mmCIF file of C-alpha atoms in Angstrom:
data_model
loop_
_atom_site.group_PDB
_atom_site.id
_atom_site.type_symbol
_atom_site.label_atom_id
_atom_site.label_comp_id
_atom_site.label_asym_id
_atom_site.label_seq_id
_atom_site.Cartn_x
_atom_site.Cartn_y
_atom_site.Cartn_z
ATOM 1 C CA ILE A 1 13.894 -5.681 -4.476
ATOM 2 C CA LEU A 2 12.708 -6.928 -1.088
ATOM 3 C CA ASN A 3 10.878 -10.241 -1.017
ATOM 4 C CA VAL A 4 7.648 -9.950 0.966
ATOM 5 C CA GLU A 5 5.425 -13.005 0.647
ATOM 6 C CA GLN A 6 1.931 -13.577 1.961
ATOM 7 C CA SER A 7 0.028 -16.816 2.216
ATOM 8 C CA PRO A 8 -2.493 -18.028 1.486
ATOM 9 C CA GLN A 9 -3.431 -15.874 -1.487
ATOM 10 C CA SER A 10 -7.121 -16.279 -0.703
ATOM 11 C CA LEU A 11 -9.198 -17.746 2.041
ATOM 12 C CA HIS A 12 -12.901 -18.541 2.357
ATOM 13 C CA VAL A 13 -14.244 -19.144 5.855
ATOM 14 C CA GLN A 14 -17.627 -19.405 7.509
ATOM 15 C CA GLU A 15 -18.900 -16.760 9.896
ATOM 16 C CA GLY A 16 -17.638 -17.580 13.372
ATOM 17 C CA ASP A 17 -14.508 -19.407 12.210
ATOM 18 C CA SER A 18 -11.145 -18.223 13.422
ATOM 19 C CA THR A 19 -8.445 -17.844 10.830
ATOM 20 C CA ASN A 20 -4.860 -16.796 10.381
ATOM 21 C CA PHE A 21 -2.460 -15.941 7.605
ATOM 22 C CA THR A 22 1.215 -15.284 7.188
ATOM 23 C CA CYS A 23 3.576 -12.593 5.995
ATOM 24 C CA SER A 24 7.242 -13.431 5.488
ATOM 25 C CA PHE A 25 9.918 -10.808 4.976
ATOM 26 C CA PRO A 26 13.712 -10.433 4.990
ATOM 27 C CA SER A 27 15.003 -10.958 8.518
ATOM 28 C CA SER A 28 17.990 -8.637 8.072
ATOM 29 C CA ASN A 29 17.852 -4.838 8.525
ATOM 30 C CA PHE A 30 14.455 -5.026 10.168
ATOM 31 C CA TYR A 31 12.878 -1.999 11.727
ATOM 32 C CA ALA A 32 9.111 -2.390 11.225
ATOM 33 C CA LEU A 33 6.366 -4.491 9.686
ATOM 34 C CA HIS A 34 2.998 -3.001 8.827
ATOM 35 C CA TRP A 35 -0.358 -4.711 8.388
ATOM 36 C CA TYR A 36 -3.069 -3.055 6.316
ATOM 37 C CA ARG A 37 -6.667 -3.904 5.682
ATOM 38 C CA TRP A 38 -8.016 -3.145 2.225
ATOM 39 C CA GLU A 39 -11.736 -3.301 1.667
ATOM 40 C CA THR A 40 -13.128 -3.314 -1.856
ATOM 41 C CA ALA A 41 -13.571 0.186 -3.289
ATOM 42 C CA LYS A 42 -11.649 1.753 -0.403
ATOM 43 C CA SER A 43 -7.975 2.520 0.162
ATOM 44 C CA PRO A 44 -5.651 0.466 2.375
ATOM 45 C CA GLU A 45 -5.948 1.326 6.044
ATOM 46 C CA ALA A 46 -3.228 0.608 8.581
ATOM 47 C CA LEU A 47 -4.043 -2.036 11.215
ATOM 48 C CA PHE A 48 -0.769 -2.520 13.040
ATOM 49 C CA VAL A 49 2.781 -1.256 13.086
ATOM 50 C CA MET A 50 5.031 -3.906 14.610
ATOM 51 C CA THR A 51 8.574 -3.126 15.591
ATOM 52 C CA LEU A 52 9.856 -5.515 18.270
ATOM 53 C CA ASN A 53 10.573 -9.223 18.020
ATOM 54 C CA GLY A 54 7.876 -11.030 19.956
ATOM 55 C CA ASP A 55 5.426 -8.112 19.600
ATOM 56 C CA GLU A 56 1.791 -9.008 19.802
ATOM 57 C CA LYS A 57 -0.777 -6.387 18.900
ATOM 58 C CA LYS A 58 -4.535 -6.573 19.139
ATOM 59 C CA LYS A 59 -7.466 -4.582 17.781
ATOM 60 C CA GLY A 60 -10.809 -6.107 18.664
ATOM 61 C CA ARG A 61 -10.926 -9.610 17.228
ATOM 62 C CA ILE A 62 -7.811 -9.104 15.118
ATOM 63 C CA SER A 63 -4.331 -9.688 16.464
ATOM 64 C CA ALA A 64 -0.839 -10.005 15.019
ATOM 65 C CA THR A 65 2.457 -11.482 16.146
ATOM 66 C CA LEU A 66 5.974 -10.807 14.968
ATOM 67 C CA ASN A 67 9.129 -12.936 14.703
ATOM 68 C CA THR A 68 11.938 -10.803 13.330
ATOM 69 C CA LYS A 69 14.626 -13.483 13.723
ATOM 70 C CA GLU A 70 12.893 -15.856 11.332
ATOM 71 C CA GLY A 71 11.178 -13.150 9.304
ATOM 72 C CA TYR A 72 7.462 -13.769 9.655
ATOM 73 C CA SER A 73 4.330 -12.252 11.090
ATOM 74 C CA TYR A 74 0.947 -13.876 11.639
ATOM 75 C CA LEU A 75 -2.402 -12.114 11.521
ATOM 76 C CA TYR A 76 -5.228 -13.807 13.416
ATOM 77 C CA ILE A 77 -8.937 -13.119 13.235
ATOM 78 C CA LYS A 78 -11.044 -14.655 15.979
ATOM 79 C CA GLY A 79 -14.685 -15.414 15.213
ATOM 80 C CA SER A 80 -14.678 -14.020 11.663
ATOM 81 C CA GLN A 81 -17.609 -11.860 10.618
ATOM 82 C CA PRO A 82 -18.735 -10.956 7.074
ATOM 83 C CA GLU A 83 -17.506 -7.409 7.648
ATOM 84 C CA ASP A 84 -13.975 -8.801 8.062
ATOM 85 C CA SER A 85 -13.997 -9.654 4.350
ATOM 86 C CA ALA A 86 -11.120 -7.697 2.816
ATOM 87 C CA THR A 87 -7.621 -8.060 1.484
ATOM 88 C CA TYR A 88 -5.010 -8.001 4.234
ATOM 89 C CA LEU A 89 -1.669 -6.593 3.155
ATOM 90 C CA CYS A 90 1.608 -6.609 4.945
ATOM 91 C CA ALA A 91 4.349 -4.128 4.125
ATOM 92 C CA PHE A 92 8.017 -4.166 4.995
ATOM 93 C CA PRO A 93 9.739 -0.793 4.938
ATOM 94 C CA GLY A 94 13.355 -1.331 4.055
ATOM 95 C CA GLY A 95 16.298 0.828 4.911
ATOM 96 C CA SER A 96 14.992 3.709 2.830
ATOM 97 C CA TYR A 97 11.596 3.536 4.630
ATOM 98 C CA ILE A 98 9.788 2.667 1.399
ATOM 99 C CA PRO A 99 7.095 0.107 2.217
ATOM 100 C CA THR A 100 7.316 -2.995 0.005
ATOM 101 C CA PHE A 101 3.957 -4.723 -0.064
ATOM 102 C CA GLY A 102 3.125 -8.380 -0.194
ATOM 103 C CA ARG A 103 0.493 -9.553 -2.642
ATOM 104 C CA GLY A 104 -2.113 -9.736 0.084
ATOM 105 C CA THR A 105 -4.437 -12.388 1.439
ATOM 106 C CA SER A 106 -8.005 -12.046 0.243
ATOM 107 C CA LEU A 107 -10.386 -13.106 3.010
ATOM 108 C CA ILE A 108 -14.041 -13.831 2.305
ATOM 109 C CA VAL A 109 -16.273 -14.611 5.261
ATOM 110 C CA HIS A 110 -19.503 -16.347 4.338
ATOM 111 C CA PRO A 111 -22.587 -15.734 6.494
ATOM 112 C CA GLU B 1 -8.924 13.151 11.134
ATOM 113 C CA PRO B 2 -6.319 14.137 8.533
ATOM 114 C CA GLU B 3 -6.451 12.218 5.297
ATOM 115 C CA VAL B 4 -4.759 11.901 1.940
ATOM 116 C CA THR B 5 -7.014 13.087 -0.866
ATOM 117 C CA GLN B 6 -6.746 12.209 -4.531
ATOM 118 C CA THR B 7 -8.397 13.643 -7.606
ATOM 119 C CA PRO B 8 -9.964 12.678 -9.890
ATOM 120 C CA SER B 9 -11.474 9.442 -8.632
ATOM 121 C CA HIS B 10 -11.768 8.128 -12.172
ATOM 122 C CA GLN B 11 -10.013 9.274 -15.338
ATOM 123 C CA VAL B 12 -10.625 7.913 -18.807
ATOM 124 C CA THR B 13 -8.095 8.920 -21.430
ATOM 125 C CA GLN B 14 -7.156 8.081 -24.975
ATOM 126 C CA MET B 15 -3.933 6.181 -25.572
ATOM 127 C CA GLY B 16 -1.088 8.622 -26.175
ATOM 128 C CA GLN B 17 -2.648 11.433 -24.159
ATOM 129 C CA GLU B 18 -1.082 13.005 -21.105
ATOM 130 C CA VAL B 19 -2.736 12.625 -17.706
ATOM 131 C CA ILE B 20 -2.027 14.276 -14.376
ATOM 132 C CA LEU B 21 -3.138 12.570 -11.190
ATOM 133 C CA ARG B 22 -3.325 14.786 -8.141
ATOM 134 C CA CYS B 23 -2.790 14.080 -4.473
ATOM 135 C CA VAL B 24 -2.842 16.196 -1.335
ATOM 136 C CA PRO B 25 -0.798 14.343 1.324
ATOM 137 C CA ILE B 26 -1.215 14.865 5.060
ATOM 138 C CA SER B 27 0.372 18.187 5.872
ATOM 139 C CA ASN B 28 3.076 17.189 8.378
ATOM 140 C CA HIS B 29 4.185 14.096 6.477
ATOM 141 C CA LEU B 30 7.635 13.954 4.968
ATOM 142 C CA TYR B 31 7.609 10.980 2.606
ATOM 143 C CA PHE B 32 5.317 10.720 -0.383
ATOM 144 C CA TYR B 33 4.679 7.821 -2.705
ATOM 145 C CA TRP B 34 2.819 6.705 -5.734
ATOM 146 C CA TYR B 35 1.758 3.078 -5.998
ATOM 147 C CA ARG B 36 -0.405 1.392 -8.555
ATOM 148 C CA GLN B 37 -2.450 -1.750 -8.710
ATOM 149 C CA ILE B 38 -3.343 -3.347 -12.002
ATOM 150 C CA LEU B 39 -6.557 -5.333 -11.662
ATOM 151 C CA GLY B 40 -5.865 -8.696 -10.045
ATOM 152 C CA GLN B 41 -2.212 -7.959 -9.372
ATOM 153 C CA LYS B 42 -0.246 -6.817 -6.362
ATOM 154 C CA VAL B 43 0.305 -3.274 -5.270
ATOM 155 C CA GLU B 44 3.420 -1.984 -7.084
ATOM 156 C CA PHE B 45 5.719 0.766 -5.941
ATOM 157 C CA LEU B 46 6.294 3.517 -8.500
ATOM 158 C CA VAL B 47 8.186 6.345 -6.848
ATOM 159 C CA SER B 48 9.039 7.940 -3.530
ATOM 160 C CA PHE B 49 9.601 11.630 -2.920
ATOM 161 C CA TYR B 50 11.358 13.235 -0.001
ATOM 162 C CA ASN B 51 12.802 16.678 0.582
ATOM 163 C CA ASN B 52 11.421 17.913 -2.732
ATOM 164 C CA GLU B 53 13.095 15.326 -4.880
ATOM 165 C CA ILE B 54 12.684 11.744 -6.006
ATOM 166 C CA SER B 55 14.374 9.446 -3.499
ATOM 167 C CA GLU B 56 13.698 6.146 -5.252
ATOM 168 C CA LYS B 57 11.863 4.909 -8.307
ATOM 169 C CA SER B 58 11.021 1.501 -9.644
ATOM 170 C CA GLU B 59 11.680 0.107 -13.094
ATOM 171 C CA ILE B 60 8.044 0.889 -13.927
ATOM 172 C CA PHE B 61 8.719 4.600 -13.459
ATOM 173 C CA ASP B 62 10.299 5.286 -16.830
ATOM 174 C CA ASP B 63 10.699 8.517 -18.771
ATOM 175 C CA GLN B 64 6.963 8.680 -19.405
ATOM 176 C CA PHE B 65 6.370 9.318 -15.694
ATOM 177 C CA SER B 66 7.186 12.364 -13.637
ATOM 178 C CA VAL B 67 6.264 13.697 -10.217
ATOM 179 C CA GLU B 68 6.110 17.193 -8.826
ATOM 180 C CA ARG B 69 5.260 18.954 -5.625
ATOM 181 C CA PRO B 70 4.580 22.329 -7.186
ATOM 182 C CA ASP B 71 3.226 24.303 -4.238
ATOM 183 C CA GLY B 72 4.197 22.495 -1.038
ATOM 184 C CA SER B 73 0.837 20.771 -0.690
ATOM 185 C CA ASN B 74 -0.100 19.030 -3.943
ATOM 186 C CA PHE B 75 1.849 16.001 -5.141
ATOM 187 C CA THR B 76 1.229 15.115 -8.780
ATOM 188 C CA LEU B 77 1.967 12.141 -11.000
ATOM 189 C CA LYS B 78 2.136 12.870 -14.714
ATOM 190 C CA ILE B 79 2.080 10.242 -17.417
ATOM 191 C CA ARG B 80 3.161 11.898 -20.648
ATOM 192 C CA SER B 81 1.899 9.484 -23.266
ATOM 193 C CA THR B 82 -0.414 6.894 -21.799
ATOM 194 C CA LYS B 83 -0.416 3.267 -22.908
ATOM 195 C CA LEU B 84 -3.127 0.675 -22.510
ATOM 196 C CA GLU B 85 -1.040 -1.100 -19.875
ATOM 197 C CA ASP B 86 -1.049 2.052 -17.723
ATOM 198 C CA SER B 87 -4.678 1.304 -16.861
ATOM 199 C CA ALA B 88 -4.699 0.708 -13.104
ATOM 200 C CA MET B 89 -5.664 2.145 -9.747
ATOM 201 C CA TYR B 90 -3.094 4.711 -8.709
ATOM 202 C CA PHE B 91 -2.665 5.342 -5.005
ATOM 203 C CA CYS B 92 -0.872 8.179 -3.354
ATOM 204 C CA ALA B 93 0.472 7.620 0.155
ATOM 205 C CA SER B 94 2.350 9.626 2.733
ATOM 206 C CA HIS B 95 3.905 9.045 6.103
ATOM 207 C CA THR B 96 6.233 10.410 8.709
ATOM 208 C CA ARG B 97 9.601 8.822 9.095
ATOM 209 C CA ARG B 98 8.974 5.449 10.687
ATOM 210 C CA ALA B 99 5.203 5.294 10.839
ATOM 211 C CA GLU B 100 2.645 3.496 8.731
ATOM 212 C CA ALA B 101 1.546 4.927 5.398
ATOM 213 C CA PHE B 102 -1.772 6.675 4.876
ATOM 214 C CA PHE B 103 -3.336 6.129 1.489
ATOM 215 C CA GLY B 104 -5.659 8.187 -0.623
ATOM 216 C CA GLN B 105 -8.806 6.655 -2.078
ATOM 217 C CA GLY B 106 -7.081 6.123 -5.401
ATOM 218 C CA THR B 107 -7.597 7.242 -8.982
ATOM 219 C CA ARG B 108 -8.845 4.659 -11.407
ATOM 220 C CA LEU B 109 -7.113 5.353 -14.712
ATOM 221 C CA THR B 110 -8.607 3.769 -17.806
ATOM 222 C CA VAL B 111 -6.678 4.114 -21.045
ATOM 223 C CA VAL B 112 -8.713 3.368 -24.150
#
């Protein structure tokens, strides 16, 4: 069983704050790390697929970085808005391509 | 935009009854999965399916569970004799070889 950990488990921020959270994963046999956004009453939706050490990907106010040597990825949200409230999941597909999910970070942005 | 569809959206069943959860993955995808999420807990892997057979299954996926791809499009999860602890959201997902997974909207299963 692959160990994929996310922290913090939950986060409350005020509208306009910038925030970040972490996903850690096994550093051996790496080929990709996925970030998903999961809004309440919807299904998880892919944000980023990260494959190269040092990768930085951006979508609007959300960005992610990847360090495969030490086995972590950060997700950043700049100027959080209430609509950013969701659970953010990372997933690490192992050698058999099966994504193992972290527990998620629940983000609540207060207006 | 192609999407993974699941039916029904909500299923209530009596303990001990059989249920079948249905999924239509994206047509050119090769890998298919069932995951579940018990309320307040993490997303758990149940089973993966590739090339018309189970490729991996978790310890949760015991003899009460089975999967089929009966007609090349549908992908079903059957629970033979449901237990209270099977109550969860069940998500179907599919992907191509190295890409991200696409999830269905989920089926909320309530066992009473």
